[in-house]
Coordinates of C-alpha atoms in Angstrom, one line a residue:
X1 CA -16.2 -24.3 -2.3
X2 CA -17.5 -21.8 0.6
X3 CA -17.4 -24.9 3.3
X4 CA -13.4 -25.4 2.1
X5 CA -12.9 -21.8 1.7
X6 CA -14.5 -21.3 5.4
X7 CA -12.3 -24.2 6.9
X8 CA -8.9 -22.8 5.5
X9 CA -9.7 -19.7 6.7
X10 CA -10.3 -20.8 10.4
X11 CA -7.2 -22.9 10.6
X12 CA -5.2 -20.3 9.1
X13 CA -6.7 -17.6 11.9
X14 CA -6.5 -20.1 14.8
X15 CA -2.8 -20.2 13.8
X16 CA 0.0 -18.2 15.5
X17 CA 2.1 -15.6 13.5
X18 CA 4.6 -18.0 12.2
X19 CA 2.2 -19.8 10.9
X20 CA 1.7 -17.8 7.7
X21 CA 4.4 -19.4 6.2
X22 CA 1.6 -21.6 3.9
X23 CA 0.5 -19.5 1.3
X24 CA -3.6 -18.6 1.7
X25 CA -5.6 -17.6 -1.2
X26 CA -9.1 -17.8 -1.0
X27 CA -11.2 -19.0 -4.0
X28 CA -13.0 -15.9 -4.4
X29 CA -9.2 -14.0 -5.2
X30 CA -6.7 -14.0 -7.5
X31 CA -3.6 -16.4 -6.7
X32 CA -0.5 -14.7 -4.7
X33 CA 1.7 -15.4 -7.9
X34 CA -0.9 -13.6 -10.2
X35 CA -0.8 -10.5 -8.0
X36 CA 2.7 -10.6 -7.6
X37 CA 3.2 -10.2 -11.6
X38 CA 0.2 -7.8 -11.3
X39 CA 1.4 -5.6 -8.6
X40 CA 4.9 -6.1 -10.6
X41 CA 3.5 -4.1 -13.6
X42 CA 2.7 -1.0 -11.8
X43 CA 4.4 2.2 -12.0
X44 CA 4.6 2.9 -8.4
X45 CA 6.2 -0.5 -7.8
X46 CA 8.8 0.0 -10.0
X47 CA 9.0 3.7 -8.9
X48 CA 9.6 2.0 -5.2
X49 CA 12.1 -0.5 -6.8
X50 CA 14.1 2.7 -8.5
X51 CA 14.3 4.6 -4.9
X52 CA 16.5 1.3 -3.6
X53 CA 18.9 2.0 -6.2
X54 CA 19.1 5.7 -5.6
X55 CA 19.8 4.7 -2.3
X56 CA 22.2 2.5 -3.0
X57 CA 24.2 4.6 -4.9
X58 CA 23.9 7.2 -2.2
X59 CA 25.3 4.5 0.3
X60 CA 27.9 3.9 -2.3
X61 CA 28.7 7.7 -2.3
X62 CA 28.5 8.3 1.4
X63 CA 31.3 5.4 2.1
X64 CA 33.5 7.0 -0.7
X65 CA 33.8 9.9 0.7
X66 CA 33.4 13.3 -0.7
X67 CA 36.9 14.4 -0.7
X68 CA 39.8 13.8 -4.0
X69 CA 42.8 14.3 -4.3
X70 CA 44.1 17.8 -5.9
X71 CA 47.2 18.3 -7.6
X72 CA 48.3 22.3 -8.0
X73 CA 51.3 23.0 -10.7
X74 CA 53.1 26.4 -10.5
X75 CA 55.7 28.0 -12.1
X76 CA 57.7 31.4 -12.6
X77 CA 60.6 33.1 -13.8
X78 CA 62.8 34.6 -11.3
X79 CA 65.1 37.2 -12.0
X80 CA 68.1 38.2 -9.4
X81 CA 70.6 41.4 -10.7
X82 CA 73.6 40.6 -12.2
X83 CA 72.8 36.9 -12.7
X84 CA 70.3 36.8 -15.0
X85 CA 66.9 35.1 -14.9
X86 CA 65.6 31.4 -13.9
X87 CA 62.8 29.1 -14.1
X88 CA 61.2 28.1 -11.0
X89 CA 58.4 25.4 -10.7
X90 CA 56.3 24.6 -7.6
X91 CA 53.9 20.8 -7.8
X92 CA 51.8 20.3 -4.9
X93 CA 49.6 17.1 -4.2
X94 CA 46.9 17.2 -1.0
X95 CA 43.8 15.8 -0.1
X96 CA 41.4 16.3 2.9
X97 CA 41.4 13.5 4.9
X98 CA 38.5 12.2 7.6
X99 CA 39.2 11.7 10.9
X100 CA 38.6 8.6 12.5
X101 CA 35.0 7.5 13.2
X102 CA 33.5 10.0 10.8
X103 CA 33.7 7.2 7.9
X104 CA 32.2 4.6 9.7
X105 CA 29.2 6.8 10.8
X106 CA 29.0 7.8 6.9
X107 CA 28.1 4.2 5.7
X108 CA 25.8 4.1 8.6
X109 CA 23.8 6.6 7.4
X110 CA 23.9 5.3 3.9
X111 CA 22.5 1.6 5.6
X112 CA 19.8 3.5 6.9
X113 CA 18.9 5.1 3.7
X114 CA 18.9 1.7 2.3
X115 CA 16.7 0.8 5.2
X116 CA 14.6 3.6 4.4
X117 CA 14.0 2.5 0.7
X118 CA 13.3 -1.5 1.6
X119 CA 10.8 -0.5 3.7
X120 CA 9.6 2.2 1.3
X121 CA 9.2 -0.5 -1.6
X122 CA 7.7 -3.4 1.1
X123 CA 5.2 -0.2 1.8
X124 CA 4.0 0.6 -1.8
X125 CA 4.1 -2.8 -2.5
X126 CA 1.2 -3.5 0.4
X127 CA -0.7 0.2 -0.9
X128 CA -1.1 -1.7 -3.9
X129 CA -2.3 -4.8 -2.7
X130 CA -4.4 -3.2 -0.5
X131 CA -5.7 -0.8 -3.7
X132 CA -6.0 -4.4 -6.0
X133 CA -8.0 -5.8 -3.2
X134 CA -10.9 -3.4 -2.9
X135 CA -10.9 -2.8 -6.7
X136 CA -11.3 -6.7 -7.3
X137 CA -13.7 -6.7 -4.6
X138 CA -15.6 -3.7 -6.1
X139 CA -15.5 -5.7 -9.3
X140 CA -16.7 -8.7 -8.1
X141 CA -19.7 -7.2 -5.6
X142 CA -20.8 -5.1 -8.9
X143 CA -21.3 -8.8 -11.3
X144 CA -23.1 -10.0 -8.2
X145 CA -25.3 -7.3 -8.1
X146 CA -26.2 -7.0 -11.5
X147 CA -27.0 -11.0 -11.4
X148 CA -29.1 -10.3 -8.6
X149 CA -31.1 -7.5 -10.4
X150 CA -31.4 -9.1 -13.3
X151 CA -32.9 -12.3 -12.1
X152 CA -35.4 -9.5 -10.3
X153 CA -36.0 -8.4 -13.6
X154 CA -36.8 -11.4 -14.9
X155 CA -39.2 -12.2 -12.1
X156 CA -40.6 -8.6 -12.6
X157 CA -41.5 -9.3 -16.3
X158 CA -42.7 -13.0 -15.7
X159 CA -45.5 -11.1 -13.2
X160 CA -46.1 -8.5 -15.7
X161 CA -47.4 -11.6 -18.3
X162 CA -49.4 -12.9 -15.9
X163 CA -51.4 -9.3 -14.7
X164 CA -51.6 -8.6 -19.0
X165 CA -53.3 -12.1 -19.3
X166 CA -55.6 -11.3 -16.2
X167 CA -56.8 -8.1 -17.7
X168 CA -57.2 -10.1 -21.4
X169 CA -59.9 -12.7 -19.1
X170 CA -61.1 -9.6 -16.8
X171 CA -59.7 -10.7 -13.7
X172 CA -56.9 -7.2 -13.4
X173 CA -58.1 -3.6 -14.0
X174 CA -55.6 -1.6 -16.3
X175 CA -54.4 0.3 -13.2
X176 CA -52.8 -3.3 -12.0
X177 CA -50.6 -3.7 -16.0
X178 CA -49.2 -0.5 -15.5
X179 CA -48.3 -0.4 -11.9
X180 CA -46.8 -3.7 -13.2
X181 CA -44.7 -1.9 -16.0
X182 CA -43.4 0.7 -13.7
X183 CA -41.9 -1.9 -11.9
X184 CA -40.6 -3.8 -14.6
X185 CA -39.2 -0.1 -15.9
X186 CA -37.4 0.3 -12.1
X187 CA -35.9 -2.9 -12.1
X188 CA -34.6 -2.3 -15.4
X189 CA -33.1 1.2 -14.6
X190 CA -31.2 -0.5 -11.4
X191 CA -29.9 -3.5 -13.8
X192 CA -28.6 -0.2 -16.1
X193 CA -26.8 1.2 -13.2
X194 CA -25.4 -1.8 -11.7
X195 CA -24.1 -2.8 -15.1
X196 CA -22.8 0.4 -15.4
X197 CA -21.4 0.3 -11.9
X198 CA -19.5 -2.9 -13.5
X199 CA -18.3 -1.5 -16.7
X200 CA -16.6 1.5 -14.7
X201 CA -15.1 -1.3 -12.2
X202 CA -13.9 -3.3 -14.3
X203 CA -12.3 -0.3 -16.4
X204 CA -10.6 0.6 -13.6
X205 CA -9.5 -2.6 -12.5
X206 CA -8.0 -3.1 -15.9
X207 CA -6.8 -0.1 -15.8
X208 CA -4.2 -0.4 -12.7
X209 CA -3.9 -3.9 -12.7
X210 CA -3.8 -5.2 -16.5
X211 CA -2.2 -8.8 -15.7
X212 CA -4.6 -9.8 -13.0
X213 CA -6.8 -11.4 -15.3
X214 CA -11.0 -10.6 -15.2
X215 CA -12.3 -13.1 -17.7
X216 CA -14.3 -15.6 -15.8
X217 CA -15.1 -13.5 -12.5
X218 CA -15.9 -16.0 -9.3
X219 CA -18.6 -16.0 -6.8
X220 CA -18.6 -14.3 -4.0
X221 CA -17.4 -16.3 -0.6
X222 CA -19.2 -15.8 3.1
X223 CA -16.9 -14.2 5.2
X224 CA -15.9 -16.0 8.1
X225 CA -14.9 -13.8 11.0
X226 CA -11.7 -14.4 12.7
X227 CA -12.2 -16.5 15.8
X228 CA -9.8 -17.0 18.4
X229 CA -6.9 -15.4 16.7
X230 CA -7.4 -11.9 17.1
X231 CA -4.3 -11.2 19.8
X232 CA -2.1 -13.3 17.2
X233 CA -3.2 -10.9 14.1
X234 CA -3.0 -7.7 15.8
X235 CA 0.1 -8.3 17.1
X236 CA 1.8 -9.2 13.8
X237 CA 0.1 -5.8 12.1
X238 CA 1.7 -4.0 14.9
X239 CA 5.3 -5.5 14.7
X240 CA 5.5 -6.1 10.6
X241 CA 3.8 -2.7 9.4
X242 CA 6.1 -1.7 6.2
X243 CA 4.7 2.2 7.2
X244 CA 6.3 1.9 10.9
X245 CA 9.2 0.1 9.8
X246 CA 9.8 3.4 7.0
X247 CA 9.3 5.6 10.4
X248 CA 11.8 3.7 12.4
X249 CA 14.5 3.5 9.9
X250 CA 14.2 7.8 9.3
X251 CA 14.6 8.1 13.4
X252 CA 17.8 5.3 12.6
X253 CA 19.0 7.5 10.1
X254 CA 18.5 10.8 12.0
X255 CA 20.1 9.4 14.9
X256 CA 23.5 8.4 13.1
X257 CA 23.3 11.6 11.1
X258 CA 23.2 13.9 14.4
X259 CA 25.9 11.9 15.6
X260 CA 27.7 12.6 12.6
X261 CA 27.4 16.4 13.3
X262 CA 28.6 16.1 16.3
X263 CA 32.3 14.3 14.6
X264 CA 31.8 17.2 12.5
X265 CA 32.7 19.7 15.7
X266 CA 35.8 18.5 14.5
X267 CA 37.1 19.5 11.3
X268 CA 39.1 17.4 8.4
X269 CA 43.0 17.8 8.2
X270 CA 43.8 18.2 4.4
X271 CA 47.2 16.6 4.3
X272 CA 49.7 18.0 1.5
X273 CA 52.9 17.1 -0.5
X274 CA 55.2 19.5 -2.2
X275 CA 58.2 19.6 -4.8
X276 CA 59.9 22.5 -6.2
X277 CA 62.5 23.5 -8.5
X278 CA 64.3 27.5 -7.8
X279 CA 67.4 29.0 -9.1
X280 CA 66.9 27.2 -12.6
X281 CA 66.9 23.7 -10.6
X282 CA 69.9 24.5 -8.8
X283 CA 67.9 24.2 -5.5
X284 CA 65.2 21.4 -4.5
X285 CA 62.9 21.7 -2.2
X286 CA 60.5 18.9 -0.8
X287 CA 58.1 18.9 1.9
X288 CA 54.7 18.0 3.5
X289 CA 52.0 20.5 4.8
X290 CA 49.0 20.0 6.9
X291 CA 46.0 22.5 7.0
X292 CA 43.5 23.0 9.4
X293 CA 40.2 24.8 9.3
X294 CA 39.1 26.8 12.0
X295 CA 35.4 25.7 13.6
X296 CA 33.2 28.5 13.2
X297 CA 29.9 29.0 14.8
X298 CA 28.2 27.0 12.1
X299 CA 29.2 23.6 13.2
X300 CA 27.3 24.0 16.7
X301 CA 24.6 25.3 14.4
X302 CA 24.7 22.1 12.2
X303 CA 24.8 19.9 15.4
X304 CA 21.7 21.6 16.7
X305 CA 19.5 21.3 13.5
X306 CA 20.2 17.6 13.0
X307 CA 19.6 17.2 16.7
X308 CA 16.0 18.8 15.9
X309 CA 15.5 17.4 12.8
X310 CA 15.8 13.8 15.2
X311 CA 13.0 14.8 17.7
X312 CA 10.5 15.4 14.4
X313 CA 11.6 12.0 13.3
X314 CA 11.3 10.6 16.6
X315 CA 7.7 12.6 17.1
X316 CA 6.6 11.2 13.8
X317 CA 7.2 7.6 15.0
X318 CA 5.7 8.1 18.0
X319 CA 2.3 9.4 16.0
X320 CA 3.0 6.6 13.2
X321 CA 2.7 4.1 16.1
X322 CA 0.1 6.0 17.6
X323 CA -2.3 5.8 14.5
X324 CA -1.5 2.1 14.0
X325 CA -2.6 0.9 17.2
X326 CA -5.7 3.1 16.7
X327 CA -6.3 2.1 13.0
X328 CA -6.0 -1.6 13.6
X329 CA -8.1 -1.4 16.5
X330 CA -10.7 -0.2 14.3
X331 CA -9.7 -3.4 11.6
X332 CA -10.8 -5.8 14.5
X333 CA -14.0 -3.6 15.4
X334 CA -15.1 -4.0 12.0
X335 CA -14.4 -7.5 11.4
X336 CA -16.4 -8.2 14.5
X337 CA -19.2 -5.7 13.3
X338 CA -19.2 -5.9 9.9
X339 CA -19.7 -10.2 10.3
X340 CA -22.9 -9.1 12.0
X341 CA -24.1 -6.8 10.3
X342 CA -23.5 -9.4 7.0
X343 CA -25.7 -12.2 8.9
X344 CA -28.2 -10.1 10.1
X345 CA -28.9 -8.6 6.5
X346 CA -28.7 -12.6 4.9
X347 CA -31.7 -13.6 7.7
X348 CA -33.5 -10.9 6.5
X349 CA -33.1 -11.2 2.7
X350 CA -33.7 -14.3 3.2
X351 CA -37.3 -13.7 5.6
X352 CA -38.0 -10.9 2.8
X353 CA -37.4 -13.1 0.0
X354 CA -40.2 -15.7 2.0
X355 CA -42.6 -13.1 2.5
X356 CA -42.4 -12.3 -1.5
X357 CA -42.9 -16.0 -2.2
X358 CA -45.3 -15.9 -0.5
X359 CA -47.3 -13.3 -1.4
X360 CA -46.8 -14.3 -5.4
X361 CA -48.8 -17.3 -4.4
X362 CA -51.8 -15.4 -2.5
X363 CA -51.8 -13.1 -5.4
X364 CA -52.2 -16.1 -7.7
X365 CA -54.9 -17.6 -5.9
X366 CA -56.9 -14.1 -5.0
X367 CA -56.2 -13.4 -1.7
X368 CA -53.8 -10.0 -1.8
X369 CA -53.7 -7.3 -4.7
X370 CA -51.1 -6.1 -7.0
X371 CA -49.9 -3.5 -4.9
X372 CA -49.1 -5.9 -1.9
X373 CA -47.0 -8.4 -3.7
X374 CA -45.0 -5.5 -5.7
X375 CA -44.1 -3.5 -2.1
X376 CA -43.2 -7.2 -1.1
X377 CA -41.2 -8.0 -4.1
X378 CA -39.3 -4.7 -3.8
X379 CA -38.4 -5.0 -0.1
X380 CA -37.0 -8.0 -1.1
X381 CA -35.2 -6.8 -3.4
X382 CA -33.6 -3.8 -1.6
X383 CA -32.7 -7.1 1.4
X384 CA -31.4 -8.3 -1.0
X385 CA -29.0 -5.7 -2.4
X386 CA -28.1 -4.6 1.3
X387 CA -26.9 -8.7 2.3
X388 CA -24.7 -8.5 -1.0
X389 CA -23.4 -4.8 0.4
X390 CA -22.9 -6.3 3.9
X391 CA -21.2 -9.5 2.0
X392 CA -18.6 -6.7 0.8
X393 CA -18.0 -5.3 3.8
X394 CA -17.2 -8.2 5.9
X395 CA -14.9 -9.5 3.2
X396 CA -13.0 -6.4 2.4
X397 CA -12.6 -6.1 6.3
X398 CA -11.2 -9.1 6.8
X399 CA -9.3 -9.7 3.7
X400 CA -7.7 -6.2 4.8
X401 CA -6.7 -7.5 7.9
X402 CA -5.3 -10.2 6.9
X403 CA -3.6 -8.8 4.2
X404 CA -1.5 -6.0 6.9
X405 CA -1.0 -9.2 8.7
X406 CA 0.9 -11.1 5.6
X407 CA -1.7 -13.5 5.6
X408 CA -2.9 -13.0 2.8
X409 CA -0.9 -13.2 -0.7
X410 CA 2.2 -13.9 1.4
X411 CA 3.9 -14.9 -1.6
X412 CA 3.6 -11.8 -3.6
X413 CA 3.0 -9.5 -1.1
X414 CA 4.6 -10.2 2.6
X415 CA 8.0 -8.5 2.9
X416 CA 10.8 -11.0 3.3
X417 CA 11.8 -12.1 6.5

């Protein structure tokens, strides 16, 4: 399963970035559609979700308008000496109107609120990948290491039954059994912790992620660095980051709503029509009225603060892009590092893991004491622990890059294009 695993990978690397379009999901994950229905189920998706429709509605509101029409009834008795009195009525019907341009520029400030939210949502929605990622991964690393330990134990307590039956034919001092038990008794405190370690993971992973599933967990793969492909990867990071695309549509937005300050130098006409009844209906009146406010000093106020309010978006863009270029050069620094680090640490489990072999069998034939093959056993063992750590490493690096590049879970995951 690791060859196959090893070989999808590489093709899928080697490939350029429309090539992600095949869905890649190594054995050693859960499936893009089981994520999707996982990542689904969490508040903070649906949260994202919700802040589409507020935004939708806001786009909604923006191209209505926020003007009505108003309708102002009056009436009054009028009296004239030496003719007695009449009723008078007055019914007028206005409503503000916007100039020209200043609607359009309204629903293109609601698009890029709706911009805003997509990208929003397509952000949360990679957080909690990302978050399901490292806790599956944390998951998975804490089984392995409690199998490890374990089988150590084991080992530990096999050699403790054969120092007792040395000492029962005289060949082992008492001093040898119980430097034998203490290390049967540290073993078993590290299988404690480490099954500890994967109680509380798997709590939490439950606990986030309910419908990803954690009966039968799978082994661990070898990470396979990515070869070849590294230009391809960065470059779709850079150009199909959800958190840049958020920063991009806030500058889009500023930029229309500065320019909709600027309309706003001019004010809206409110346009009125008018009816009236005097001289107990004797006279009609009809007409039509326009008013027009007067721009104060708070419109070129206005204009300025939306004009500053677009150099902080713009600034935080510029930093945005700034700390993605510097974050995913440090993705591709520690896929490269952390894939030598993981095979230096499995050549030297795997020389400490001779060494202890060998010593068990120059201990059973009389040729080193106790205290050698124990230091030997436990040097092993801490190899061993630091291959499986370096195993985790690698794999959360380059799952992680792979996943910002929509590699990864591109099903459930990638934004659509």
């Amino acid at each position: 399963m690791r060859k196959r695993m090893l070989a999808v990978l590489f093709l899928l690397l080697a490939a350029p970035p429309e090539a992600p379009a095949m869905a890649f999901s190594p054995p050693d994950l859960p499936a893009a559609e089981q994520v999707r229905q996982a990542l689904a189920q969490s508040p903070v998706w649906a949260a994202a979700q919700d802040q589409q429709g507020v935004a939708r509605y806001e786009a909604q509101e923006l191209a209505s308008g926020p003007y009505e029409f108003s309708v102002q009834v009056q009436g009054q008795s009028r009296w004239v000496r030496g003719m007695g009195d009449y009723g008078e009525w007055w019914t007028t019907l206005q409503r503000p109107v916007r100039l020209p341009g200043k609607a359009a520029l309204d629903r293109q400030i609601g698009a890029a609120g709706e911009g805003v939210a997509r990208a929003g949502f397509a952000d949360a929605r990679l957080g909690l990948a990302h978050e399901l990622l490292g806790s599956w991964l944390d998951w998975l690393g804490s089984v392995e290491r409690e199998r490890l330990l374990v089988e150590q134990q084991r080992l530990a307590e096999e050699n403790l039954a054969a120092v007792q039956k040395r000492l029962q034919a005289g060949d082992a001092a008492r001093m040898d059994v119980q430097a034998a038990e203490a290390d049967v008794e540290d073993i078993t405190r590290s299988v404690v912790e480490a099954r500890t370690r994967k109680d509380m993971a798997l709590a939490v992973l439950n606990g986030r992620f309910p419908a990803v599933g954690t009966q039968s967990p799978p082994p661990l793969s070898d990470p396979q660095p990515p070869t070849g492909a590294l230009g391809d990867l960065r470059q779709a990071v850079l150009t199909d980051s959800p958190r840049l695309q958020v920063l991009e549509m806030a500058v889009a937005r500023a930029r229309v709503t500065a320019a909709r300050a600027r309309a706003e130098r001019w004010p809206d006409p409110t346009l009125a029509v008018f009816v009236a009844s005097e001289r107990g209906g004797d006279e009609r009146i009809g007409g039509g009225m326009i008013t027009m406010p007067i721009p104060g000093p708070r419109r070129g106020q206005e204009q300025a603060r939306t004009q500053a309010l677009l150099r902080v978006a713009e600034d935080h863009l510029a930093a945005g892009r700034q700390m993605l270029v510097a974050r995913v050069a440090s993705q591709m620094q520690a896929v490269a590092g952390n894939h030598a680090a993981f095979l230096a640490a499995q050549r030297a489990a795997a020389a400490m893991t001779g060494q202890a072999q060998m010593m068990q069998r120059a201990y059973a034939l009389g040729e080193v004491d106790l205290q050698r093959l124990l230091l030997a056993r436990r040097q092993a063992r801490v190899a061993a622990v630091a291959a499986l750590e370096a195993r985790l490493a690698a794999l959360q690096a380059t799952y992680g890059l792979l996943l910002d590049a929509h590699v990864l879970w591109s099903e459930g995951v990638a934004p659509a294009r």
